[in-house]
Tab-separated table of C-alpha atoms in Angstrom:
chain	number	residue	atom	x	y	z
A	1	MET	CA	-1.754	14.846	-20.226
A	2	SER	CA	-4.334	17.320	-19.004
A	3	VAL	CA	-3.741	19.808	-16.216
A	4	ASP	CA	-5.941	17.793	-13.829
A	5	ALA	CA	-4.018	14.607	-14.568
A	6	LEU	CA	-0.706	16.334	-13.906
A	7	TRP	CA	-2.152	17.795	-10.696
A	8	GLY	CA	-3.054	14.304	-9.514
A	9	LEU	CA	0.403	12.968	-10.343
A	10	SER	CA	2.061	15.855	-8.506
A	11	LEU	CA	0.147	14.898	-5.354
A	12	GLY	CA	1.223	11.282	-5.645
A	13	PHE	CA	-2.114	9.793	-6.725
A	14	LYS	CA	-1.934	6.571	-8.732
A	15	ASP	CA	-4.954	6.702	-11.031
A	16	VAL	CA	-3.526	4.448	-13.749
A	17	PRO	CA	-2.276	0.844	-13.668
A	18	GLU	CA	1.458	0.433	-13.218
A	19	PRO	CA	3.829	-2.411	-14.161
A	20	TRP	CA	3.856	-5.187	-11.539
A	21	GLN	CA	1.203	-3.406	-9.514
A	22	LEU	CA	-0.227	-5.595	-6.736
A	23	GLY	CA	-2.614	-3.211	-4.987
A	24	PHE	CA	-5.579	-1.101	-5.999
A	25	GLN	CA	-5.404	2.207	-7.798
A	26	ASP	CA	-5.885	5.193	-5.505
A	27	ALA	CA	-9.532	5.791	-4.676
A	28	ALA	CA	-11.266	8.864	-6.057
A	29	SER	CA	-14.750	8.127	-4.695
A	30	PRO	CA	-16.143	7.281	-1.240
A	31	VAL	CA	-17.331	3.866	-2.470
A	32	MET	CA	-13.865	2.897	-3.670
A	33	GLU	CA	-12.390	4.044	-0.373
A	34	GLU	CA	-14.780	1.677	1.416
A	35	VAL	CA	-13.876	-1.141	-0.988
A	36	ILE	CA	-10.163	-0.729	-0.263
A	37	TYR	CA	-10.776	-0.529	3.481
A	38	PHE	CA	-12.882	-3.700	3.380
A	39	HIS	CA	-10.217	-5.477	1.313
A	40	ASP	CA	-7.512	-4.540	3.830
A	41	GLN	CA	-9.705	-5.748	6.693
A	42	ILE	CA	-10.259	-9.105	4.981
A	43	MET	CA	-6.546	-9.478	4.233
A	44	PHE	CA	-5.730	-8.907	7.906
A	45	ILE	CA	-8.174	-11.642	8.938
A	46	LEU	CA	-6.810	-13.912	6.205
A	47	MET	CA	-3.241	-13.559	7.450
A	48	ILE	CA	-4.317	-14.505	10.981
A	49	ILE	CA	-6.156	-17.583	9.680
A	50	ILE	CA	-3.230	-18.692	7.510
A	51	THR	CA	-0.724	-18.248	10.351
A	52	THR	CA	-2.902	-20.149	12.848
A	53	VAL	CA	-3.651	-23.035	10.477
A	54	LEU	CA	-0.011	-23.402	9.416
A	55	TRP	CA	1.091	-23.418	13.062
A	56	LEU	CA	-1.455	-26.132	13.908
A	57	ILE	CA	-0.393	-28.228	10.916
A	58	MET	CA	3.280	-27.983	11.869
A	59	ARG	CA	2.517	-28.918	15.461
A	60	ALA	CA	0.426	-31.860	14.268
A	61	LEU	CA	3.241	-33.070	12.016
A	62	THR	CA	6.040	-32.624	14.509
A	63	GLY	CA	4.250	-33.384	17.810
A	64	LYS	CA	4.038	-36.907	19.138
A	65	HIS	CA	0.384	-36.920	20.217
A	66	TYR	CA	-0.750	-33.487	19.056
A	67	ASP	CA	-2.894	-34.810	16.214
A	68	ARG	CA	-5.386	-36.262	18.675
A	69	TYR	CA	-6.389	-32.787	19.824
A	70	LEU	CA	-7.087	-31.691	16.249
A	71	THR	CA	-9.152	-34.667	15.053
A	72	ASP	CA	-10.836	-36.189	18.109
A	73	GLY	CA	-13.163	-34.835	20.750
A	74	THR	CA	-16.375	-32.868	21.016
A	75	LEU	CA	-14.649	-29.697	22.210
A	76	ILE	CA	-12.424	-29.329	19.184
A	77	GLU	CA	-15.371	-29.939	16.840
A	78	ILE	CA	-17.332	-27.166	18.539
A	79	ILE	CA	-14.351	-24.817	18.284
A	80	TRP	CA	-13.781	-25.664	14.594
A	81	THR	CA	-17.448	-24.825	13.943
A	82	LEU	CA	-17.964	-21.685	16.020
A	83	ILE	CA	-14.784	-19.839	15.093
A	84	PRO	CA	-15.330	-19.950	11.276
A	85	ALA	CA	-18.997	-19.049	11.767
A	86	ALA	CA	-18.044	-16.023	13.866
A	87	ILE	CA	-15.481	-14.935	11.262
A	88	LEU	CA	-18.033	-15.212	8.454
A	89	ILE	CA	-20.575	-13.155	10.411
A	90	PHE	CA	-17.909	-10.549	11.148
A	91	ILE	CA	-17.186	-10.322	7.416
A	92	ALA	CA	-20.810	-10.493	6.220
A	93	PHE	CA	-22.167	-7.345	7.890
A	94	PRO	CA	-19.700	-4.833	6.376
A	95	SER	CA	-19.909	-6.708	3.068
A	96	LEU	CA	-23.708	-6.337	2.883
A	97	LYS	CA	-23.448	-2.694	3.901
A	98	LEU	CA	-20.967	-2.057	1.087
A	99	LEU	CA	-23.120	-3.880	-1.481
A	100	TYR	CA	-26.162	-1.754	-0.660
A	101	LEU	CA	-24.014	1.381	-0.673
A	102	MET	CA	-22.749	0.587	-4.175
A	103	ASP	CA	-26.273	0.004	-5.535
A	104	GLU	CA	-27.911	3.035	-3.948
A	105	VAL	CA	-28.514	6.070	-6.179
A	106	VAL	CA	-29.378	9.174	-4.155
A	107	ASP	CA	-30.592	12.326	-5.926
A	108	PRO	CA	-28.183	12.394	-8.878
A	109	ALA	CA	-27.339	15.880	-10.090
A	110	LEU	CA	-26.167	14.591	-13.467
A	111	THR	CA	-27.253	11.632	-15.587
A	112	ILE	CA	-25.098	10.242	-18.385
A	113	LYS	CA	-25.925	7.386	-20.725
A	114	ALA	CA	-23.043	5.136	-21.780
A	115	ILE	CA	-23.569	2.827	-24.749
A	116	GLY	CA	-21.103	0.071	-25.559
A	117	HIS	CA	-20.378	-0.738	-29.194
A	118	GLN	CA	-17.943	-3.023	-30.942
A	119	TRP	CA	-15.467	-1.483	-30.140
A	120	TYR	CA	-15.992	2.002	-28.768
A	121	TRP	CA	-18.233	3.875	-26.322
A	122	SER	CA	-20.926	6.479	-26.935
A	123	TYR	CA	-22.002	9.003	-24.291
A	124	GLU	CA	-25.168	11.073	-24.009
A	125	TYR	CA	-25.780	14.031	-21.668
A	126	SER	CA	-29.560	14.431	-21.767
A	127	ASP	CA	-30.175	16.624	-18.700
A	128	TYR	CA	-30.024	19.854	-20.681
A	129	PRO	CA	-33.313	21.086	-22.183
A	130	THR	CA	-31.885	22.861	-25.222
A	131	ASN	CA	-29.386	20.327	-26.533
A	132	THR	CA	-28.520	16.712	-25.822
A	133	LEU	CA	-24.762	16.270	-25.913
A	134	GLU	CA	-23.812	13.107	-27.776
A	135	PHE	CA	-20.396	11.914	-28.881
A	136	ASP	CA	-18.416	8.754	-29.536
A	137	SER	CA	-15.210	7.853	-27.744
A	138	TYR	CA	-12.589	5.857	-29.653
A	139	MET	CA	-9.203	4.654	-28.502
A	140	VAL	CA	-6.280	6.732	-29.762
A	141	PRO	CA	-4.059	4.534	-31.992
A	142	THR	CA	-0.512	3.945	-30.822
A	143	SER	CA	0.848	5.864	-33.822
A	144	ASP	CA	-1.080	9.004	-32.763
A	145	LEU	CA	-0.048	9.066	-29.103
A	146	GLU	CA	1.734	12.121	-27.740
A	147	ASN	CA	4.356	12.310	-25.012
A	148	GLY	CA	2.849	11.275	-21.690
A	149	ASP	CA	-0.140	9.474	-23.222
A	150	LEU	CA	-0.931	5.946	-22.131
A	151	ARG	CA	-1.009	3.189	-24.722
A	152	LEU	CA	-4.385	1.411	-25.080
A	153	LEU	CA	-5.929	3.785	-22.515
A	154	GLU	CA	-6.210	7.172	-24.222
A	155	VAL	CA	-9.366	8.205	-26.100
A	156	ASP	CA	-10.215	11.018	-28.475
A	157	ASN	CA	-13.250	12.200	-26.439
A	158	ARG	CA	-13.241	11.887	-22.668
A	159	LEU	CA	-16.221	11.532	-20.361
A	160	VAL	CA	-16.129	14.856	-18.496
A	161	VAL	CA	-17.851	15.133	-15.102
A	162	PRO	CA	-17.796	17.712	-12.294
A	163	ILE	CA	-16.237	16.895	-8.949
A	164	GLN	CA	-18.245	16.838	-5.695
A	165	THR	CA	-21.331	15.868	-7.694
A	166	GLN	CA	-23.465	12.744	-7.614
A	167	VAL	CA	-23.361	11.288	-11.125
A	168	ARG	CA	-25.676	8.543	-12.369
A	169	VAL	CA	-24.600	6.467	-15.375
A	170	LEU	CA	-27.147	4.516	-17.406
A	171	VAL	CA	-25.354	1.713	-19.204
A	172	THR	CA	-26.489	-0.426	-22.127
A	173	GLY	CA	-25.021	-2.258	-25.104
A	174	ALA	CA	-25.757	-1.746	-28.777
A	175	ASP	CA	-24.603	-5.141	-30.061
A	176	VAL	CA	-23.045	-7.560	-27.565
A	177	ILE	CA	-22.472	-7.535	-23.801
A	178	HIS	CA	-19.840	-5.028	-22.672
A	179	SER	CA	-18.808	-3.910	-19.179
A	180	PHE	CA	-18.312	-0.307	-18.034
A	181	ALA	CA	-15.506	-0.368	-15.456
A	182	VAL	CA	-13.399	2.394	-13.880
A	183	PRO	CA	-11.364	1.021	-10.926
A	184	SER	CA	-10.513	4.337	-9.230
A	185	LEU	CA	-14.214	5.192	-8.986
A	186	GLY	CA	-15.336	1.755	-7.835
A	187	VAL	CA	-17.551	1.370	-10.915
A	188	LYS	CA	-18.143	-1.875	-12.807
A	189	ILE	CA	-21.448	-2.747	-14.463
A	190	ASP	CA	-22.474	-4.781	-17.494
A	191	ALA	CA	-23.763	-3.126	-20.655
A	192	VAL	CA	-26.419	-5.560	-21.895
A	193	PRO	CA	-28.254	-5.011	-25.214
A	194	GLY	CA	-31.943	-4.317	-24.664
A	195	ARG	CA	-31.452	-3.658	-20.955
A	196	LEU	CA	-30.680	-0.444	-19.084
A	197	ASN	CA	-28.457	-0.850	-16.017
A	198	GLN	CA	-27.497	2.008	-13.750
A	199	THR	CA	-24.634	2.837	-11.454
A	200	ASN	CA	-23.396	5.999	-9.781
A	201	PHE	CA	-20.264	7.621	-8.469
A	202	PHE	CA	-19.165	10.715	-6.572
A	203	VAL	CA	-15.733	12.020	-7.558
A	204	LYS	CA	-13.961	13.705	-4.663
A	205	ARG	CA	-11.016	15.283	-6.476
A	206	PRO	CA	-9.963	16.437	-9.936
A	207	GLY	CA	-8.119	13.957	-12.084
A	208	VAL	CA	-8.198	11.640	-15.070
A	209	PHE	CA	-9.346	8.114	-14.323
A	210	TYR	CA	-8.903	5.212	-16.701
A	211	GLY	CA	-10.926	2.080	-17.234
A	212	GLN	CA	-11.623	-0.524	-19.886
A	213	CYS	CA	-14.380	-2.796	-21.086
A	214	SER	CA	-14.239	-5.729	-18.661
A	215	GLU	CA	-16.325	-8.187	-20.652
A	216	ILE	CA	-14.879	-10.183	-23.555
A	217	CYS	CA	-16.839	-8.659	-26.430
A	218	GLY	CA	-15.001	-9.713	-29.551
A	219	ALA	CA	-11.716	-9.423	-31.411
A	220	ASN	CA	-10.974	-5.834	-30.324
A	221	HIS	CA	-12.219	-6.187	-26.760
A	222	SER	CA	-8.991	-4.755	-25.366
A	223	PHE	CA	-9.220	-1.641	-27.557
A	224	MET	CA	-12.223	0.186	-26.047
A	225	PRO	CA	-10.926	2.123	-23.033
A	226	ILE	CA	-12.888	4.495	-20.801
A	227	VAL	CA	-11.457	7.827	-19.665
A	228	VAL	CA	-13.283	9.889	-17.060
A	229	GLU	CA	-11.986	13.416	-16.562
A	230	ALA	CA	-13.179	15.040	-13.340
A	231	VAL	CA	-12.964	18.829	-13.304
A	232	SER	CA	-14.238	21.691	-11.200
A	233	LEU	CA	-17.819	22.860	-11.687
A	234	ASP	CA	-16.703	26.026	-13.486
A	235	LYS	CA	-14.597	24.040	-15.937
A	236	TYR	CA	-17.440	21.607	-16.471
A	237	ILE	CA	-19.928	24.398	-17.257
A	238	HIS	CA	-17.425	25.893	-19.692
A	239	TRP	CA	-16.973	22.479	-21.334
A	240	VAL	CA	-20.754	22.002	-21.691
A	241	GLU	CA	-21.109	25.444	-23.249
A	242	SER	CA	-18.304	24.782	-25.708
A	243	GLN	CA	-19.845	21.437	-26.705
A	244	ALA	CA	-23.264	23.077	-27.164
A	245	ASN	CA	-21.731	25.799	-29.337
A	246	GLU	CA	-20.108	23.179	-31.539
A	247	LEU	CA	-23.504	21.500	-32.000
A	248	THR	CA	-25.212	24.755	-33.000
A	249	ASP	CA	-22.402	25.602	-35.405
């Protein structure tokens, strides 16, 4: 594992899926933090609805005349209509706000193009006038894994980005439909051949964040992981310079 990945583990961050995991991975971007908060809010409302409905059903089954108050009368029909409508409105406003927040791209400082192939990813950094950084990212076979590596999630070339920076990702497919998805960053967008989709993220802390193609794209669909390594700006500049030197050599 890299130093940034070990740093995240030492602080207790869960940036990778775990066996029998029921919740989300720890958020590394403001959008994912909002997604988790909205999910928790909905779950709280859901538990209240389930408890209330189960209590009414039990009272209707065990009470002598209780069923009349649940099925007959204008008042109960008004209540059964207004309460769900109010709940839906209460849910809709933060949901719409979150949807617009996820689609909005504000002054990206870095643009990366991700191209899905059967069955690997290609990345292009085209913001630099002298050289365009291009490389392919293949899954590391199980036989080549080192201690601490994650099976089916490690790649030979990671997508390196700086922290505290607005990053735009242009996504497309070279052959069939793929899906670029990184749960910790709140990113999931289809890679469609002949079409250029865009998404963005803002990484708040260093770390290594894992994702996979989330669209069934053929026999080896489960063997094209995505690894995003977020580093400090100084480390990112050093990485860009080293990649550019390799191209010139």
